[in-house]
Protein backbone atom coordinates (compact mmCIF):
# COMPACT_ATOMS: atom_id res chain seq x y z
CA UNK A 1 0.00 0.00 0.00
CA UNK A 2 1.23 3.44 -0.80
CA UNK A 3 -0.56 6.61 0.14
CA UNK A 4 2.22 9.03 1.00
CA UNK A 5 3.15 12.10 -0.99
CA UNK A 6 6.89 12.61 -0.91
CA UNK A 7 8.33 15.99 -1.64
CA UNK A 8 12.10 16.00 -1.30
CA UNK A 9 14.32 12.95 -1.25
CA UNK A 10 15.14 11.85 2.31
CA UNK A 11 16.80 8.46 2.14
CA UNK A 12 17.21 6.73 5.51
CA UNK A 13 20.21 4.42 5.80
CA UNK A 14 20.04 1.70 8.43
CA UNK A 15 22.79 0.30 10.66
CA UNK A 16 23.42 -3.45 10.86
CA UNK A 17 21.47 -3.56 14.13
CA UNK A 18 18.54 -1.76 12.51
CA UNK A 19 18.62 -4.16 9.55
CA UNK A 20 18.50 -7.04 12.05
CA UNK A 21 15.24 -5.59 13.42
CA UNK A 22 13.92 -5.25 9.86
CA UNK A 23 14.81 -8.91 9.31
CA UNK A 24 12.70 -9.82 12.33
CA UNK A 25 9.82 -7.72 10.97
CA UNK A 26 10.34 -9.31 7.55
CA UNK A 27 10.10 -12.83 8.98
CA UNK A 28 6.88 -11.90 10.78
CA UNK A 29 5.44 -10.71 7.46
CA UNK A 30 6.63 -13.88 5.72
CA UNK A 31 5.01 -16.01 8.41
CA UNK A 32 1.76 -14.02 8.26
CA UNK A 33 1.58 -14.44 4.48
CA UNK A 34 2.28 -18.17 4.83
CA UNK A 35 -0.54 -18.45 7.38
CA UNK A 36 -2.96 -16.51 5.17
CA UNK A 37 -2.02 -18.50 2.06
CA UNK A 38 -2.92 -21.68 3.93
CA UNK A 39 -6.47 -20.40 4.48
CA UNK A 40 -7.18 -19.23 0.91
CA UNK A 41 -10.00 -21.30 -0.59
CA UNK A 42 -13.43 -20.79 -2.12
CA UNK A 43 -15.95 -19.62 0.48
CA UNK A 44 -13.53 -17.90 2.84
CA UNK A 45 -14.08 -14.15 3.31
CA UNK A 46 -11.34 -11.57 2.97
CA UNK A 47 -12.16 -10.54 6.56
CA UNK A 48 -11.38 -14.10 7.69
CA UNK A 49 -7.97 -13.77 6.02
CA UNK A 50 -7.37 -10.45 7.74
CA UNK A 51 -8.15 -12.07 11.10
CA UNK A 52 -5.57 -14.79 10.39
CA UNK A 53 -2.91 -12.19 9.57
CA UNK A 54 -3.60 -9.98 12.58
CA UNK A 55 -3.62 -12.95 14.97
CA UNK A 56 -0.32 -14.19 13.57
CA UNK A 57 1.40 -10.79 13.70
CA UNK A 58 0.28 -10.06 17.27
CA UNK A 59 1.17 -13.62 18.29
CA UNK A 60 4.75 -12.85 17.27
CA UNK A 61 4.77 -9.77 19.50
CA UNK A 62 4.75 -7.50 16.43
CA UNK A 63 2.31 -4.78 15.33
CA UNK A 64 0.29 -4.77 12.08
CA UNK A 65 1.49 -1.66 10.25
CA UNK A 66 -1.46 -1.30 7.86
CA UNK A 67 -4.08 -1.10 10.62
CA UNK A 68 -4.91 2.58 11.07
CA UNK A 69 -2.45 3.72 8.39
CA UNK A 70 -4.11 6.88 6.99
CA UNK A 71 -7.29 5.34 8.42
CA UNK A 72 -6.96 1.95 6.69
CA UNK A 73 -9.21 -0.42 8.69
CA UNK A 74 -7.35 -3.75 8.43
CA UNK A 75 -4.02 -5.59 8.80
CA UNK A 76 -3.85 -6.75 5.19
CA UNK A 77 -4.90 -5.40 1.83
CA UNK A 78 -6.96 -8.06 0.06
CA UNK A 79 -7.37 -7.28 -3.64
CA UNK A 80 -9.41 -9.71 -5.75
CA UNK A 81 -9.26 -10.17 -9.54
CA UNK A 82 -9.37 -6.70 -11.23
CA UNK A 83 -8.50 -5.10 -7.89
CA UNK A 84 -4.79 -4.36 -8.06
CA UNK A 85 -3.89 -3.08 -4.59
CA UNK A 86 -5.36 -1.60 -1.38
CA UNK A 87 -8.53 -3.74 -1.29
CA UNK A 88 -10.29 -3.56 2.09
CA UNK A 89 -11.05 -6.91 3.76
CA UNK A 90 -14.81 -7.44 4.25
CA UNK A 91 -16.89 -10.19 5.85
CA UNK A 92 -19.19 -10.07 2.81
CA UNK A 93 -16.41 -10.56 0.26
CA UNK A 94 -16.18 -14.33 -0.16
CA UNK A 95 -13.66 -15.89 -2.49
CA UNK A 96 -14.88 -18.01 -5.39
CA UNK A 97 -13.22 -20.71 -7.43
CA UNK A 98 -11.28 -19.06 -10.23
CA UNK A 99 -10.50 -15.84 -8.33
CA UNK A 100 -7.02 -14.55 -7.68
CA UNK A 101 -6.27 -12.58 -4.54
CA UNK A 102 -3.37 -10.29 -3.72
CA UNK A 103 -2.52 -10.24 -0.02
CA UNK A 104 -0.32 -7.31 1.02
CA UNK A 105 0.90 -7.29 4.61
CA UNK A 106 3.16 -5.22 6.85
CA UNK A 107 4.47 -5.59 10.40
CA UNK A 108 6.52 -3.54 12.83
CA UNK A 109 9.13 -4.94 15.26
CA UNK A 110 10.70 -2.47 17.70
CA UNK A 111 9.85 0.41 15.37
CA UNK A 112 11.13 -1.20 12.14
CA UNK A 113 8.96 -2.28 9.23
CA UNK A 114 8.62 -5.20 6.86
CA UNK A 115 6.30 -5.16 3.83
CA UNK A 116 5.52 -7.94 1.34
CA UNK A 117 2.76 -9.20 -0.92
CA UNK A 118 1.75 -12.36 -2.76
CA UNK A 119 -0.97 -13.14 -5.29
CA UNK A 120 -2.62 -16.52 -4.91
CA UNK A 121 -5.05 -18.44 -7.15
CA UNK A 122 -8.30 -19.72 -5.60
CA UNK A 123 -8.71 -23.29 -6.81
CA UNK A 124 -8.50 -23.72 -10.57
CA UNK A 125 -7.89 -20.48 -12.46
CA UNK A 126 -7.45 -19.96 -16.17
CA UNK A 127 -4.02 -20.56 -17.65
CA UNK A 128 -3.54 -16.95 -18.77
CA UNK A 129 -4.17 -15.73 -15.21
CA UNK A 130 -1.79 -18.35 -13.77
CA UNK A 131 0.82 -17.14 -16.25
CA UNK A 132 0.20 -13.52 -15.14
CA UNK A 133 0.99 -14.53 -11.57
CA UNK A 134 4.13 -16.42 -12.59
CA UNK A 135 5.40 -13.62 -14.81
CA UNK A 136 4.76 -10.92 -12.19
CA UNK A 137 6.54 -12.84 -9.43
CA UNK A 138 9.45 -13.54 -11.77
CA UNK A 139 9.77 -9.83 -12.58
CA UNK A 140 10.08 -9.04 -8.87
CA UNK A 141 12.95 -11.50 -8.54
CA UNK A 142 14.57 -10.23 -11.72
CA UNK A 143 14.58 -6.77 -10.14
CA UNK A 144 16.01 -8.02 -6.85
CA UNK A 145 18.67 -10.03 -8.70
CA UNK A 146 19.78 -6.89 -10.60
CA UNK A 147 20.46 -4.90 -7.42
CA UNK A 148 24.10 -4.49 -6.38
CA UNK A 149 25.99 -2.30 -3.94
CA UNK A 150 27.29 0.59 -6.04
CA UNK A 151 24.60 0.15 -8.69
CA UNK A 152 21.63 2.41 -9.32
CA UNK A 153 17.94 2.15 -8.61
CA UNK A 154 17.25 2.23 -12.35
CA UNK A 155 19.12 -1.08 -12.76
CA UNK A 156 16.45 -2.75 -10.67
CA UNK A 157 13.50 -0.93 -12.29
CA UNK A 158 14.84 -1.73 -15.76
CA UNK A 159 15.24 -5.41 -14.91
CA UNK A 160 11.61 -5.61 -13.76
CA UNK A 161 10.39 -3.99 -16.97
CA UNK A 162 12.63 -6.11 -19.21
CA UNK A 163 11.45 -9.26 -17.50
CA UNK A 164 7.80 -8.30 -18.08
CA UNK A 165 8.43 -7.35 -21.71
CA UNK A 166 10.09 -10.67 -22.52
CA UNK A 167 6.77 -12.42 -23.20
CA UNK A 168 4.47 -12.69 -26.19
CA UNK A 169 1.57 -11.27 -24.17
CA UNK A 170 1.58 -7.47 -23.77
CA UNK A 171 1.20 -7.13 -20.01
CA UNK A 172 0.04 -3.86 -18.43
CA UNK A 173 2.80 -2.53 -16.15
CA UNK A 174 1.05 -0.26 -13.65
CA UNK A 175 2.87 3.07 -13.60
CA UNK A 176 0.92 5.06 -11.03
CA UNK A 177 2.09 2.98 -8.05
CA UNK A 178 5.43 1.51 -7.15
CA UNK A 179 7.80 0.42 -4.42
CA UNK A 180 9.48 2.53 -1.79
CA UNK A 181 12.20 2.94 0.77
CA UNK A 182 11.31 1.40 4.14
CA UNK A 183 12.66 1.55 7.68
CA UNK A 184 11.23 3.41 10.68
CA UNK A 185 8.24 4.16 8.47
CA UNK A 186 6.56 1.90 5.95
CA UNK A 187 6.89 4.39 3.11
CA UNK A 188 10.10 6.33 2.67
CA UNK A 189 12.13 7.70 -0.21
CA UNK A 190 13.07 6.70 -2.79
CA UNK A 191 10.08 5.76 -4.95
CA UNK A 192 10.85 2.51 -6.78
CA UNK A 193 9.51 2.40 -10.33
CA UNK A 194 8.66 -0.85 -12.07
CA UNK A 195 10.12 0.46 -15.31
CA UNK A 196 13.14 2.57 -16.11
CA UNK A 197 16.62 2.88 -17.45
CA UNK A 198 19.76 1.25 -16.08
CA UNK A 199 22.43 3.48 -14.58
CA UNK A 200 19.88 6.11 -13.50
CA UNK A 201 18.44 7.08 -10.15
CA UNK A 202 19.60 6.77 -6.56
CA UNK A 203 22.83 4.95 -5.76
CA UNK A 204 22.32 1.55 -4.15
CA UNK A 205 24.34 1.79 -0.95
CA UNK A 206 24.80 -0.17 2.24
CA UNK A 207 22.00 0.39 4.74
CA UNK A 208 19.40 1.14 2.07
CA UNK A 209 16.24 -0.93 2.44
CA UNK A 210 13.62 -1.02 -0.29
CA UNK A 211 10.24 -2.59 -0.85
CA UNK A 212 9.92 -3.66 -4.49
CA UNK A 213 6.41 -4.37 -5.77
CA UNK A 214 5.51 -4.87 -9.43
CA UNK A 215 1.77 -4.55 -10.17
CA UNK A 216 0.79 -6.03 -13.52
CA UNK A 217 -2.47 -6.53 -15.41
CA UNK A 218 -3.51 -8.81 -18.24
CA UNK A 219 -4.75 -5.73 -20.10
CA UNK A 220 -4.11 -2.02 -19.94
CA UNK A 221 -1.99 -0.50 -17.15
CA UNK A 222 -4.48 2.29 -16.35
CA UNK A 223 -5.96 2.33 -12.85
CA UNK A 224 -8.75 4.04 -10.94
CA UNK A 225 -9.46 4.30 -7.22
CA UNK A 226 -12.93 3.22 -6.09
CA UNK A 227 -15.29 5.37 -4.01
CA UNK A 228 -14.16 3.60 -0.81
CA UNK A 229 -11.07 5.81 -1.06
CA UNK A 230 -8.69 2.85 -1.18
CA UNK A 231 -9.31 0.03 -3.65
CA UNK A 232 -7.33 0.47 -6.87
CA UNK A 233 -8.74 -1.43 -9.87
CA UNK A 234 -7.78 -1.79 -13.51
CA UNK A 235 -9.86 0.57 -15.65
CA UNK A 236 -10.48 -2.14 -18.25
CA UNK A 237 -11.47 -4.73 -15.64
CA UNK A 238 -8.55 -7.00 -16.49
CA UNK A 239 -7.14 -9.27 -13.76
CA UNK A 240 -4.08 -8.06 -11.89
CA UNK A 241 -1.17 -9.53 -9.95
CA UNK A 242 1.02 -7.96 -7.26
CA UNK A 243 4.13 -9.39 -5.61
CA UNK A 244 6.37 -7.57 -3.13
CA UNK A 245 9.48 -8.10 -1.02
CA UNK A 246 11.54 -5.91 1.27
CA UNK A 247 15.30 -6.23 0.75
CA UNK A 248 18.67 -4.72 1.56
CA UNK A 249 22.13 -5.13 0.03
CA UNK A 250 25.21 -6.81 1.49
CA UNK A 251 28.66 -7.59 0.08
CA UNK A 252 27.25 -11.01 -0.79
CA UNK A 253 24.34 -9.56 -2.79
CA UNK A 254 20.67 -8.89 -2.11
CA UNK A 255 19.28 -10.02 1.24
CA UNK A 256 15.52 -10.42 0.92
CA UNK A 257 14.31 -9.62 4.42
CA UNK A 258 10.75 -10.86 3.83
CA UNK A 259 11.80 -14.23 2.35
CA UNK A 260 12.33 -16.98 4.90
CA UNK A 261 15.56 -18.15 3.21
CA UNK A 262 16.71 -14.57 2.54
CA UNK A 263 15.94 -15.07 -1.14
CA UNK A 264 18.64 -17.70 -1.72
CA UNK A 265 16.52 -20.19 -3.69
CA UNK A 266 14.87 -17.69 -6.05
CA UNK A 267 18.03 -15.64 -6.61
CA UNK A 268 19.84 -18.86 -7.56
CA UNK A 269 17.44 -19.10 -10.53
CA UNK A 270 19.07 -15.88 -11.74
CA UNK A 271 22.58 -17.28 -11.22
CA UNK A 272 23.15 -15.47 -7.93
CA UNK A 273 24.65 -17.32 -5.00
CA UNK A 274 23.70 -15.69 -1.72
CA UNK A 275 23.79 -17.30 1.72
CA UNK A 276 20.58 -19.02 2.83
CA UNK A 277 19.63 -17.26 6.04
CA UNK A 278 17.32 -18.47 8.72
CA UNK A 279 16.15 -16.87 11.94
CA UNK A 280 18.39 -14.12 13.33
CA UNK A 281 20.56 -15.29 16.20
MG1 LIG B 1 4.94 -1.62 -0.15
MG1 LIG C 1 3.01 -3.87 0.70
Tab-separated table of N, CA, C and O in Angstrom, residues 177-249:
chain	number	residue	atom	x	y	z
A	177	UNK	N	1.660	3.421	-9.379
A	177	UNK	CA	2.089	2.977	-8.049
A	177	UNK	C	3.406	2.231	-8.188
A	177	UNK	O	3.716	1.720	-9.260
A	178	UNK	N	4.162	2.202	-7.089
A	178	UNK	CA	5.433	1.509	-7.152
A	178	UNK	C	5.932	1.161	-5.763
A	178	UNK	O	5.185	1.256	-4.782
A	179	UNK	N	7.186	0.761	-5.699
A	179	UNK	CA	7.796	0.416	-4.416
A	179	UNK	C	8.352	1.656	-3.736
A	179	UNK	O	8.149	2.785	-4.177
A	180	UNK	N	9.123	1.415	-2.665
A	180	UNK	CA	9.483	2.531	-1.792
A	180	UNK	C	10.606	2.137	-0.846
A	180	UNK	O	10.781	0.955	-0.530
A	181	UNK	N	11.315	3.162	-0.357
A	181	UNK	CA	12.200	2.939	0.774
A	181	UNK	C	11.369	2.549	1.987
A	181	UNK	O	10.172	2.833	2.056
A	182	UNK	N	12.027	1.880	2.950
A	182	UNK	CA	11.309	1.395	4.138
A	182	UNK	C	12.289	1.323	5.308
A	182	UNK	O	13.473	1.079	5.096
A	183	UNK	N	11.785	1.567	6.500
A	183	UNK	CA	12.658	1.555	7.681
A	183	UNK	C	11.845	1.833	8.926
A	183	UNK	O	11.032	1.017	9.330
A	184	UNK	N	12.029	3.040	9.503
A	184	UNK	CA	11.233	3.409	10.676
A	184	UNK	C	9.828	3.849	10.278
A	184	UNK	O	8.992	4.081	11.146
A	185	UNK	N	9.596	3.991	8.988
A	185	UNK	CA	8.237	4.160	8.469
A	185	UNK	C	8.065	3.167	7.327
A	185	UNK	O	9.038	2.760	6.699
A	186	UNK	N	6.798	2.856	7.034
A	186	UNK	CA	6.562	1.901	5.945
A	186	UNK	C	6.966	2.501	4.600
A	186	UNK	O	7.544	1.820	3.764
A	187	UNK	N	6.629	3.768	4.402
A	187	UNK	CA	6.890	4.394	3.107
A	187	UNK	C	7.900	5.525	3.248
A	187	UNK	O	7.630	6.528	3.878
A	188	UNK	N	9.059	5.318	2.657
A	188	UNK	CA	10.103	6.329	2.667
A	188	UNK	C	10.603	6.523	1.239
A	188	UNK	O	10.301	5.734	0.342
A	189	UNK	N	11.398	7.554	1.045
A	189	UNK	CA	12.128	7.700	-0.209
A	189	UNK	C	13.144	6.562	-0.303
A	189	UNK	O	13.606	6.068	0.726
A	190	UNK	N	13.547	6.196	-1.504
A	190	UNK	CA	13.070	6.703	-2.792
A	190	UNK	C	11.858	5.904	-3.286
A	190	UNK	O	11.603	4.811	-2.816
A	191	UNK	N	11.128	6.490	-4.235
A	191	UNK	CA	10.083	5.763	-4.948
A	191	UNK	C	10.759	4.766	-5.895
A	191	UNK	O	11.760	5.103	-6.522
A	192	UNK	N	10.238	3.554	-5.960
A	192	UNK	CA	10.853	2.508	-6.776
A	192	UNK	C	9.933	2.179	-7.955
A	192	UNK	O	8.898	1.535	-7.786
A	193	UNK	N	10.313	2.625	-9.127
A	193	UNK	CA	9.512	2.400	-10.327
A	193	UNK	C	9.645	0.955	-10.805
A	193	UNK	O	10.670	0.310	-10.585
A	194	UNK	N	8.619	0.486	-11.478
A	194	UNK	CA	8.655	-0.854	-12.073
A	194	UNK	C	9.008	-0.793	-13.553
A	194	UNK	O	8.722	-1.732	-14.307
A	195	UNK	N	9.615	0.291	-13.950
A	195	UNK	CA	10.116	0.456	-15.312
A	195	UNK	C	11.217	1.507	-15.220
A	195	UNK	O	11.248	2.294	-14.264
A	196	UNK	N	12.113	1.539	-16.170
A	196	UNK	CA	13.142	2.571	-16.110
A	196	UNK	C	14.378	2.199	-16.881
A	196	UNK	O	14.406	1.196	-17.599
A	197	UNK	N	15.384	3.041	-16.694
A	197	UNK	CA	16.621	2.883	-17.449
A	197	UNK	C	17.772	2.549	-16.509
A	197	UNK	O	17.879	3.130	-15.434
A	198	UNK	N	18.629	1.614	-16.931
A	198	UNK	CA	19.762	1.253	-16.077
A	198	UNK	C	20.714	2.430	-15.916
A	198	UNK	O	20.792	3.310	-16.776
A	199	UNK	N	21.428	2.441	-14.807
A	199	UNK	CA	22.431	3.481	-14.577
A	199	UNK	C	21.848	4.803	-14.135
A	199	UNK	O	22.584	5.784	-13.994
A	200	UNK	N	20.535	4.866	-13.927
A	200	UNK	CA	19.883	6.113	-13.495
A	200	UNK	C	19.340	5.952	-12.080
A	200	UNK	O	19.126	4.865	-11.604
A	201	UNK	N	19.114	7.088	-11.451
A	201	UNK	CA	18.441	7.081	-10.152
A	201	UNK	C	19.407	6.949	-8.984
A	201	UNK	O	20.634	6.976	-9.147
A	202	UNK	N	18.828	6.802	-7.801
A	202	UNK	CA	19.602	6.772	-6.557
A	202	UNK	C	20.648	5.662	-6.578
A	202	UNK	O	20.431	4.596	-7.147
A	203	UNK	N	21.771	5.940	-5.922
A	203	UNK	CA	22.826	4.951	-5.763
A	203	UNK	C	22.380	3.894	-4.760
A	203	UNK	O	21.771	4.216	-3.743
A	204	UNK	N	22.666	2.643	-5.069
A	204	UNK	CA	22.324	1.549	-4.155
A	204	UNK	C	23.479	1.363	-3.180
A	204	UNK	O	24.560	0.907	-3.571
A	205	UNK	N	23.257	1.766	-1.947
A	205	UNK	CA	24.338	1.788	-0.951
A	205	UNK	C	23.987	0.911	0.247
A	205	UNK	O	22.830	0.535	0.451
A	206	UNK	N	24.999	0.632	1.034
A	206	UNK	CA	24.803	-0.168	2.242
A	206	UNK	C	23.843	0.547	3.189
A	206	UNK	O	23.929	1.764	3.354
A	207	UNK	N	22.950	-0.195	3.784
A	207	UNK	CA	22.003	0.392	4.738
A	207	UNK	C	20.699	0.834	4.114
A	207	UNK	O	19.749	1.181	4.818
A	208	UNK	N	20.650	0.841	2.768
A	208	UNK	CA	19.396	1.144	2.069
A	208	UNK	C	18.477	-0.078	2.185
A	208	UNK	O	18.932	-1.205	2.045
A	209	UNK	N	17.225	0.162	2.463
A	209	UNK	CA	16.239	-0.934	2.438
A	209	UNK	C	15.077	-0.484	1.576
A	209	UNK	O	14.588	0.645	1.727
A	210	UNK	N	14.659	-1.366	0.680
A	210	UNK	CA	13.617	-1.023	-0.290
A	210	UNK	C	12.552	-2.111	-0.328
A	210	UNK	O	12.867	-3.295	-0.189
A	211	UNK	N	11.322	-1.661	-0.527
A	211	UNK	CA	10.237	-2.594	-0.852
A	211	UNK	C	9.998	-2.483	-2.356
A	211	UNK	O	9.783	-1.391	-2.874
A	212	UNK	N	10.072	-3.613	-3.037
A	212	UNK	CA	9.915	-3.663	-4.493
A	212	UNK	C	8.605	-4.377	-4.782
A	212	UNK	O	8.356	-5.452	-4.227
A	213	UNK	N	7.745	-3.781	-5.628
A	213	UNK	CA	6.411	-4.372	-5.773
A	213	UNK	C	5.791	-4.131	-7.149
A	213	UNK	O	4.989	-3.226	-7.329
A	214	UNK	N	6.171	-4.975	-8.128
A	214	UNK	CA	5.511	-4.867	-9.430
A	214	UNK	C	4.016	-5.180	-9.338
A	214	UNK	O	3.615	-6.111	-8.631
A	215	UNK	N	3.224	-4.363	-10.044
A	215	UNK	CA	1.774	-4.554	-10.174
A	215	UNK	C	1.492	-4.634	-11.667
A	215	UNK	O	1.851	-3.723	-12.416
A	216	UNK	N	0.882	-5.723	-12.086
A	216	UNK	CA	0.795	-6.026	-13.516
A	216	UNK	C	-0.620	-6.502	-13.836
A	216	UNK	O	-1.218	-7.249	-13.057
A	217	UNK	N	-1.142	-6.065	-14.994
A	217	UNK	CA	-2.474	-6.525	-15.415
A	217	UNK	C	-2.365	-7.321	-16.711
A	217	UNK	O	-1.376	-7.212	-17.452
A	218	UNK	N	-3.441	-8.071	-16.981
A	218	UNK	CA	-3.511	-8.805	-18.240
A	218	UNK	C	-3.864	-7.878	-19.385
A	218	UNK	O	-3.785	-8.272	-20.554
A	219	UNK	N	-4.318	-6.653	-19.070
A	219	UNK	CA	-4.753	-5.727	-20.104
A	219	UNK	C	-3.981	-4.423	-20.062
A	219	UNK	O	-2.752	-4.407	-20.072
A	220	UNK	N	-4.732	-3.336	-19.968
A	220	UNK	CA	-4.115	-2.018	-19.942
A	220	UNK	C	-3.565	-1.708	-18.544
A	220	UNK	O	-4.073	-2.235	-17.550
A	221	UNK	N	-2.560	-0.820	-18.457
A	221	UNK	CA	-1.988	-0.500	-17.146
A	221	UNK	C	-2.758	0.581	-16.375
A	221	UNK	O	-2.408	0.876	-15.233
A	222	UNK	N	-3.800	1.143	-16.977
A	222	UNK	CA	-4.483	2.287	-16.350
A	222	UNK	C	-5.302	1.837	-15.145
A	222	UNK	O	-5.925	0.777	-15.164
A	223	UNK	N	-5.310	2.686	-14.115
A	223	UNK	CA	-5.961	2.334	-12.851
A	223	UNK	C	-6.940	3.419	-12.441
A	223	UNK	O	-6.860	4.559	-12.898
A	224	UNK	N	-7.871	3.051	-11.563
A	224	UNK	CA	-8.755	4.039	-10.945
A	224	UNK	C	-9.026	3.601	-9.510
A	224	UNK	O	-9.050	2.398	-9.215
A	225	UNK	N	-9.155	4.595	-8.616
A	225	UNK	CA	-9.458	4.300	-7.219
A	225	UNK	C	-10.965	4.309	-7.020
A	225	UNK	O	-11.652	5.227	-7.487
A	226	UNK	N	-11.483	3.307	-6.313
A	226	UNK	CA	-12.929	3.221	-6.088
A	226	UNK	C	-13.386	4.248	-5.040
A	226	UNK	O	-12.576	4.869	-4.353
A	227	UNK	N	-14.713	4.381	-4.915
A	227	UNK	CA	-15.294	5.371	-4.006
A	227	UNK	C	-14.978	5.096	-2.538
A	227	UNK	O	-15.179	5.974	-1.700
A	228	UNK	N	-14.515	3.873	-2.212
A	228	UNK	CA	-14.158	3.603	-0.809
A	228	UNK	C	-12.878	4.337	-0.403
A	228	UNK	O	-12.465	4.297	0.749
A	229	UNK	N	-12.259	5.013	-1.369
A	229	UNK	CA	-11.066	5.810	-1.060
A	229	UNK	C	-9.792	4.993	-0.991
A	229	UNK	O	-8.724	5.545	-0.693
A	230	UNK	N	-9.864	3.709	-1.265
A	230	UNK	CA	-8.693	2.847	-1.178
A	230	UNK	C	-8.504	1.958	-2.408
A	230	UNK	O	-7.461	2.011	-3.046
A	231	UNK	N	-9.504	1.124	-2.685
A	231	UNK	CA	-9.313	0.034	-3.645
A	231	UNK	C	-8.928	0.563	-5.023
A	231	UNK	O	-9.649	1.379	-5.611
A	232	UNK	N	-7.804	0.096	-5.536
A	232	UNK	CA	-7.333	0.470	-6.870
A	232	UNK	C	-7.636	-0.684	-7.821
A	232	UNK	O	-7.225	-1.816	-7.566
A	233	UNK	N	-8.370	-0.386	-8.896
A	233	UNK	CA	-8.737	-1.427	-9.867
A	233	UNK	C	-8.201	-1.061	-11.248
A	233	UNK	O	-7.877	0.100	-11.517
A	234	UNK	N	-8.131	-2.068	-12.114
A	234	UNK	CA	-7.776	-1.791	-13.508
A	234	UNK	C	-8.991	-1.164	-14.190
A	234	UNK	O	-10.128	-1.606	-13.986
A	235	UNK	N	-8.759	-0.137	-14.977
A	235	UNK	CA	-9.859	0.569	-15.648
A	235	UNK	C	-10.592	-0.365	-16.605
A	235	UNK	O	-11.824	-0.309	-16.726
A	236	UNK	N	-9.851	-1.255	-17.259
A	236	UNK	CA	-10.483	-2.138	-18.247
A	236	UNK	C	-11.020	-3.429	-17.628
A	236	UNK	O	-11.523	-4.302	-18.339
A	237	UNK	N	-10.917	-3.552	-16.302
A	237	UNK	CA	-11.469	-4.732	-15.636
A	237	UNK	C	-10.602	-5.972	-15.753
A	237	UNK	O	-10.999	-7.056	-15.307
A	238	UNK	N	-9.412	-5.822	-16.329
A	238	UNK	CA	-8.550	-7.002	-16.485
A	238	UNK	C	-7.964	-7.422	-15.135
A	238	UNK	O	-7.751	-6.595	-14.242
A	239	UNK	N	-7.705	-8.725	-14.996
A	239	UNK	CA	-7.144	-9.267	-13.762
A	239	UNK	C	-5.734	-8.717	-13.544
A	239	UNK	O	-5.010	-8.409	-14.496
A	240	UNK	N	-5.372	-8.633	-12.253
A	240	UNK	CA	-4.081	-8.061	-11.888
A	240	UNK	C	-3.334	-8.980	-10.928
A	240	UNK	O	-3.940	-9.791	-10.222
A	241	UNK	N	-2.016	-8.832	-10.917
A	241	UNK	CA	-1.170	-9.534	-9.953
A	241	UNK	C	-0.232	-8.535	-9.288
A	241	UNK	O	0.101	-7.488	-9.865
A	242	UNK	N	0.194	-8.865	-8.082
A	242	UNK	CA	1.023	-7.963	-7.265
A	242	UNK	C	1.898	-8.832	-6.366
A	242	UNK	O	1.370	-9.642	-5.595
A	243	UNK	N	3.198	-8.689	-6.493
A	243	UNK	CA	4.135	-9.385	-5.610
A	243	UNK	C	5.101	-8.351	-5.038
A	243	UNK	O	5.487	-7.395	-5.744
A	244	UNK	N	5.501	-8.560	-3.795
A	244	UNK	CA	6.367	-7.574	-3.133
A	244	UNK	C	7.310	-8.260	-2.155
A	244	UNK	O	6.933	-9.205	-1.476
A	245	UNK	N	8.536	-7.738	-2.085
A	245	UNK	CA	9.476	-8.102	-1.024
A	245	UNK	C	10.215	-6.854	-0.551
A	245	UNK	O	10.406	-5.894	-1.315
A	246	UNK	N	10.650	-6.915	0.697
A	246	UNK	CA	11.544	-5.907	1.275
A	246	UNK	C	12.959	-6.485	1.268
A	246	UNK	O	13.151	-7.632	1.670
A	247	UNK	N	13.939	-5.698	0.786
A	247	UNK	CA	15.302	-6.228	0.751
A	247	UNK	C	16.323	-5.152	1.091
A	247	UNK	O	16.026	-3.957	1.092
A	248	UNK	N	17.541	-5.612	1.397
A	248	UNK	CA	18.675	-4.719	1.560
A	248	UNK	C	19.850	-5.336	0.803
A	248	UNK	O	19.719	-6.415	0.225
A	249	UNK	N	20.978	-4.629	0.779
A	249	UNK	CA	22.131	-5.135	0.028
A	249	UNK	C	23.317	-5.366	0.956
A	249	UNK	O	23.592	-4.555	1.846
